[in-house]
């Protein structure tokens, strides 16, 4: 008998609500849930692909152990015995830093991984922790922390009330937002323009978002800091600075003014490719608009001055009075897991960075992790603290990080490698043990991070569509069992007891003597559900364990999260300053010294003959999506976009050889007038033709690995983020 299930899509930041229809163990259809209070029926192709993912014969369903160079199926007990025998001696005898750990961005979409992997990091005690955050977003998190006191206090365009939106290096028409959860951006942008709003997009390529905007400014790759500094300078120079009610909540206005004194648009125009009069016009338009917002994303983060760019975006929002006001750039108030809604409001400890540095390059720790671009050298370089074993959690750095071939070679030299992954991919093929996770349709879902970045406040939950496969643990149980191994408890452990101990430790940190009563109130939930209930109840809308009976708890959110109900709408974003601030001063810090020091290094440099940039495709969020038939069909998407006149000048036919300072590859040429002259584009996450990769569909059209062209020594020094954009390349026929 067919059944309908409410589901939240876990495949990108849009987090759309789905209606999944099943007949017994078979998926019949997937469509957008019209009742969803957040996405209102919107759906992109990725949501439909959950059926392919669930049914994919290449998806792992049992642990694998490598024997004589080949993977063989194993039981869970056999896999854990192998881990105990091979990982623990390295960890005990060579020290915690001998074991590295890397977390991929799919973990952000799974509460079992996002909420429990930090426990594994703490149990390991390693300094060598890495994540995908230093590939795309750490500059924004760092600038937000320095300015507002918390890593996830990131201002978001209030698009449904905005009159003027300036976007740099962002393509939400394809991504549906990035560090800005905004399903159906296309519809919202269309509505904004219909009511008289204006959208200006800055990008070296006339992207899908730029094509649907009022104006496209073709910036020179890497020129964002010069353009933004020119706009900010103009605001000061032409007496357009009007912070409004924020004036009493800011520090460093005069210091910011002085730091920008040398960045007149007439000076910055040559380096960014945007004429001085255009820069000044944009500054005036931002200042004059009733409600405006500036938003910068991956293109602004993946450059040498990613943190400076991110800071300038919000500095301009403050200077024009558009930060924290309706229609401007505002802060979400998440129902759960948001530290900037907990504790004392209006001030805090702020953030700290550089508490340690990487052993080889001396790269600073940021947000508890080191740049992923130092991982290979930490595996290769002998000495105390050398990484001899590695744990990867839903992470594929061989394809996603710069100089992937070097990472692959370094992995070959490890003494042991464990992967928590659902595929044998370009990274996990090097593992000695692979522990698989569940299909998203077999797992519950609650967004931990993305409500902190959503254009509207909401609370939603979805349970598993299908039952748990017999004998298969949930990922949080796997992680707790790994922690128990490190704690010396052996293989025969009571996971339920581990779960009880974990929640008791979480509650004790804030409840003290009241811990037993609160833990008892969290029954009958287990695992992530118990964490979610706790966080909802102590959150800003929570029932506070009975003190606010009308407030939220997991039971209420579950009851509302159905095909008919679609979750709980918590309303439009509202002003949160000073309450949201967690800086020691209790004020917005407009002039962080480290950022001003980096700004002083920004200068106009000669443009290379050709610059390489990346791009996104709506069907290609992560590398493993290339193995799903519904997303893989259609035209070849791993192509080198080249302006037709450049292609003609270079004599390019079907293929081109692309060479950088560190690598080269041959890519299929696609002529596109959307590209700026002197700029070429390749997408990230391809290159599925490596030996040992068990991705049948992806191997049919493997594409090429753009990251093989990127220098792993090039990074934003403040955040450690990799430089992925504006890389100099030579192009020749192939």
mmCIF file of N, CA and C in Angstrom, residues 489-531:
data_model
loop_
_atom_site.group_PDB
_atom_site.id
_atom_site.type_symbol
_atom_site.label_atom_id
_atom_site.label_comp_id
_atom_site.label_asym_id
_atom_site.label_seq_id
_atom_site.Cartn_x
_atom_site.Cartn_y
_atom_site.Cartn_z
ATOM 1 N N UNK A 489 38.038 0.826 26.605
ATOM 2 C CA UNK A 489 36.935 -0.026 27.043
ATOM 3 C C UNK A 489 36.821 -1.310 26.236
ATOM 4 N N UNK A 490 37.613 -1.431 25.198
ATOM 5 C CA UNK A 490 37.598 -2.660 24.421
ATOM 6 C C UNK A 490 36.453 -2.723 23.432
ATOM 7 N N UNK A 491 36.248 -3.936 22.911
ATOM 8 C CA UNK A 491 35.272 -4.128 21.839
ATOM 9 C C UNK A 491 33.867 -4.404 22.355
ATOM 10 N N UNK A 492 33.773 -4.993 23.509
ATOM 11 C CA UNK A 492 32.465 -5.400 24.037
ATOM 12 C C UNK A 492 31.922 -4.294 24.935
ATOM 13 N N UNK A 493 31.226 -3.334 24.327
ATOM 14 C CA UNK A 493 30.710 -2.200 25.080
ATOM 15 C C UNK A 493 29.207 -2.092 24.890
ATOM 16 N N UNK A 494 28.579 -1.486 25.862
ATOM 17 C CA UNK A 494 27.143 -1.228 25.815
ATOM 18 C C UNK A 494 26.951 0.175 25.233
ATOM 19 N N UNK A 495 26.556 0.241 23.953
ATOM 20 C CA UNK A 495 26.435 1.532 23.281
ATOM 21 C C UNK A 495 25.351 2.381 23.932
ATOM 22 N N UNK A 496 24.298 1.751 24.430
ATOM 23 C CA UNK A 496 23.241 2.502 25.110
ATOM 24 C C UNK A 496 23.799 3.205 26.344
ATOM 25 N N UNK A 497 24.680 2.528 27.051
ATOM 26 C CA UNK A 497 25.293 3.157 28.226
ATOM 27 C C UNK A 497 26.218 4.304 27.803
ATOM 28 N N UNK A 498 26.944 4.102 26.708
ATOM 29 C CA UNK A 498 27.788 5.186 26.196
ATOM 30 C C UNK A 498 26.945 6.410 25.864
ATOM 31 N N UNK A 499 25.779 6.177 25.284
ATOM 32 C CA UNK A 499 24.864 7.261 24.940
ATOM 33 C C UNK A 499 24.399 7.986 26.200
ATOM 34 N N UNK A 500 24.062 7.228 27.251
ATOM 35 C CA UNK A 500 23.647 7.844 28.519
ATOM 36 C C UNK A 500 24.765 8.711 29.099
ATOM 37 N N UNK A 501 25.971 8.196 29.059
ATOM 38 C CA UNK A 501 27.102 8.950 29.605
ATOM 39 C C UNK A 501 27.337 10.232 28.812
ATOM 40 N N UNK A 502 27.173 10.146 27.488
ATOM 41 C CA UNK A 502 27.408 11.319 26.639
ATOM 42 C C UNK A 502 26.402 12.416 26.940
ATOM 43 N N UNK A 503 25.121 12.076 27.060
ATOM 44 C CA UNK A 503 24.117 13.120 27.307
ATOM 45 C C UNK A 503 24.264 13.673 28.721
ATOM 46 N N UNK A 504 24.627 12.819 29.675
ATOM 47 C CA UNK A 504 24.844 13.307 31.037
ATOM 48 C C UNK A 504 25.978 14.329 31.075
ATOM 49 N N UNK A 505 27.050 14.061 30.307
ATOM 50 C CA UNK A 505 28.167 15.008 30.269
ATOM 51 C C UNK A 505 27.739 16.327 29.637
ATOM 52 N N UNK A 506 26.923 16.258 28.591
ATOM 53 C CA UNK A 506 26.445 17.481 27.938
ATOM 54 C C UNK A 506 25.600 18.317 28.895
ATOM 55 N N UNK A 507 24.700 17.667 29.598
ATOM 56 C CA UNK A 507 23.793 18.386 30.491
ATOM 57 C C UNK A 507 24.539 18.941 31.696
ATOM 58 N N UNK A 508 25.493 18.188 32.199
ATOM 59 C CA UNK A 508 26.199 18.595 33.418
ATOM 60 C C UNK A 508 26.948 19.912 33.228
ATOM 61 N N UNK A 509 27.352 20.209 31.991
ATOM 62 C CA UNK A 509 28.118 21.427 31.749
ATOM 63 C C UNK A 509 27.330 22.689 32.082
ATOM 64 N N UNK A 510 26.005 22.619 32.001
ATOM 65 C CA UNK A 510 25.237 23.826 32.324
ATOM 66 C C UNK A 510 24.220 23.612 33.433
ATOM 67 N N UNK A 511 23.940 22.343 33.781
ATOM 68 C CA UNK A 511 22.877 22.094 34.757
ATOM 69 C C UNK A 511 23.386 21.738 36.141
ATOM 70 N N UNK A 512 24.628 21.303 36.263
ATOM 71 C CA UNK A 512 25.175 20.985 37.576
ATOM 72 C C UNK A 512 24.362 19.958 38.330
ATOM 73 N N UNK A 513 23.903 20.317 39.532
ATOM 74 C CA UNK A 513 23.175 19.383 40.386
ATOM 75 C C UNK A 513 21.816 18.987 39.808
ATOM 76 N N UNK A 514 21.307 19.765 38.851
ATOM 77 C CA UNK A 514 20.007 19.450 38.244
ATOM 78 C C UNK A 514 20.112 18.433 37.120
ATOM 79 N N UNK A 515 21.316 17.923 36.869
ATOM 80 C CA UNK A 515 21.528 17.028 35.734
ATOM 81 C C UNK A 515 20.601 15.810 35.753
ATOM 82 N N UNK A 516 20.462 15.064 36.854
ATOM 83 C CA UNK A 516 19.604 13.868 36.815
ATOM 84 C C UNK A 516 18.162 14.184 36.413
ATOM 85 N N UNK A 517 17.617 15.287 36.905
ATOM 86 C CA UNK A 517 16.229 15.626 36.589
ATOM 87 C C UNK A 517 16.073 15.969 35.108
ATOM 88 N N UNK A 518 17.035 16.697 34.559
ATOM 89 C CA UNK A 518 16.941 17.074 33.144
ATOM 90 C C UNK A 518 17.140 15.860 32.253
ATOM 91 N N UNK A 519 18.088 15.016 32.582
ATOM 92 C CA UNK A 519 18.289 13.791 31.789
ATOM 93 C C UNK A 519 17.031 12.942 31.811
ATOM 94 N N UNK A 520 16.406 12.834 32.957
ATOM 95 C CA UNK A 520 15.162 12.061 33.044
ATOM 96 C C UNK A 520 14.070 12.669 32.178
ATOM 97 N N UNK A 521 14.032 14.001 32.103
ATOM 98 C CA UNK A 521 13.009 14.672 31.298
ATOM 99 C C UNK A 521 13.225 14.473 29.809
ATOM 100 N N UNK A 522 14.433 14.069 29.417
ATOM 101 C CA UNK A 522 14.732 13.863 28.000
ATOM 102 C C UNK A 522 14.333 12.477 27.507
ATOM 103 N N UNK A 523 13.862 11.648 28.379
ATOM 104 C CA UNK A 523 13.359 10.340 27.968
ATOM 105 C C UNK A 523 12.043 10.533 27.217
ATOM 106 N N UNK A 524 11.662 9.679 26.303
ATOM 107 C CA UNK A 524 12.281 8.389 25.966
ATOM 108 C C UNK A 524 13.262 8.480 24.810
ATOM 109 N N UNK A 525 13.734 9.682 24.465
ATOM 110 C CA UNK A 525 14.609 9.812 23.307
ATOM 111 C C UNK A 525 15.964 9.168 23.555
ATOM 112 N N UNK A 526 16.596 8.768 22.449
ATOM 113 C CA UNK A 526 17.949 8.217 22.499
ATOM 114 C C UNK A 526 18.809 8.923 21.456
ATOM 115 N N UNK A 527 20.115 8.861 21.613
ATOM 116 C CA UNK A 527 21.029 9.330 20.598
ATOM 117 C C UNK A 527 20.765 10.761 20.165
ATOM 118 N N UNK A 528 20.811 11.042 18.850
ATOM 119 C CA UNK A 528 20.614 12.410 18.365
ATOM 120 C C UNK A 528 19.272 13.008 18.762
ATOM 121 N N UNK A 529 18.232 12.184 18.848
ATOM 122 C CA UNK A 529 16.927 12.728 19.226
ATOM 123 C C UNK A 529 16.978 13.337 20.620
ATOM 124 N N UNK A 530 17.732 12.732 21.504
ATOM 125 C CA UNK A 530 17.852 13.274 22.858
ATOM 126 C C UNK A 530 18.633 14.595 22.844
ATOM 127 N N UNK A 531 19.677 14.655 22.006
ATOM 128 C CA UNK A 531 20.416 15.909 21.858
ATOM 129 C C UNK A 531 19.526 17.004 21.286
#
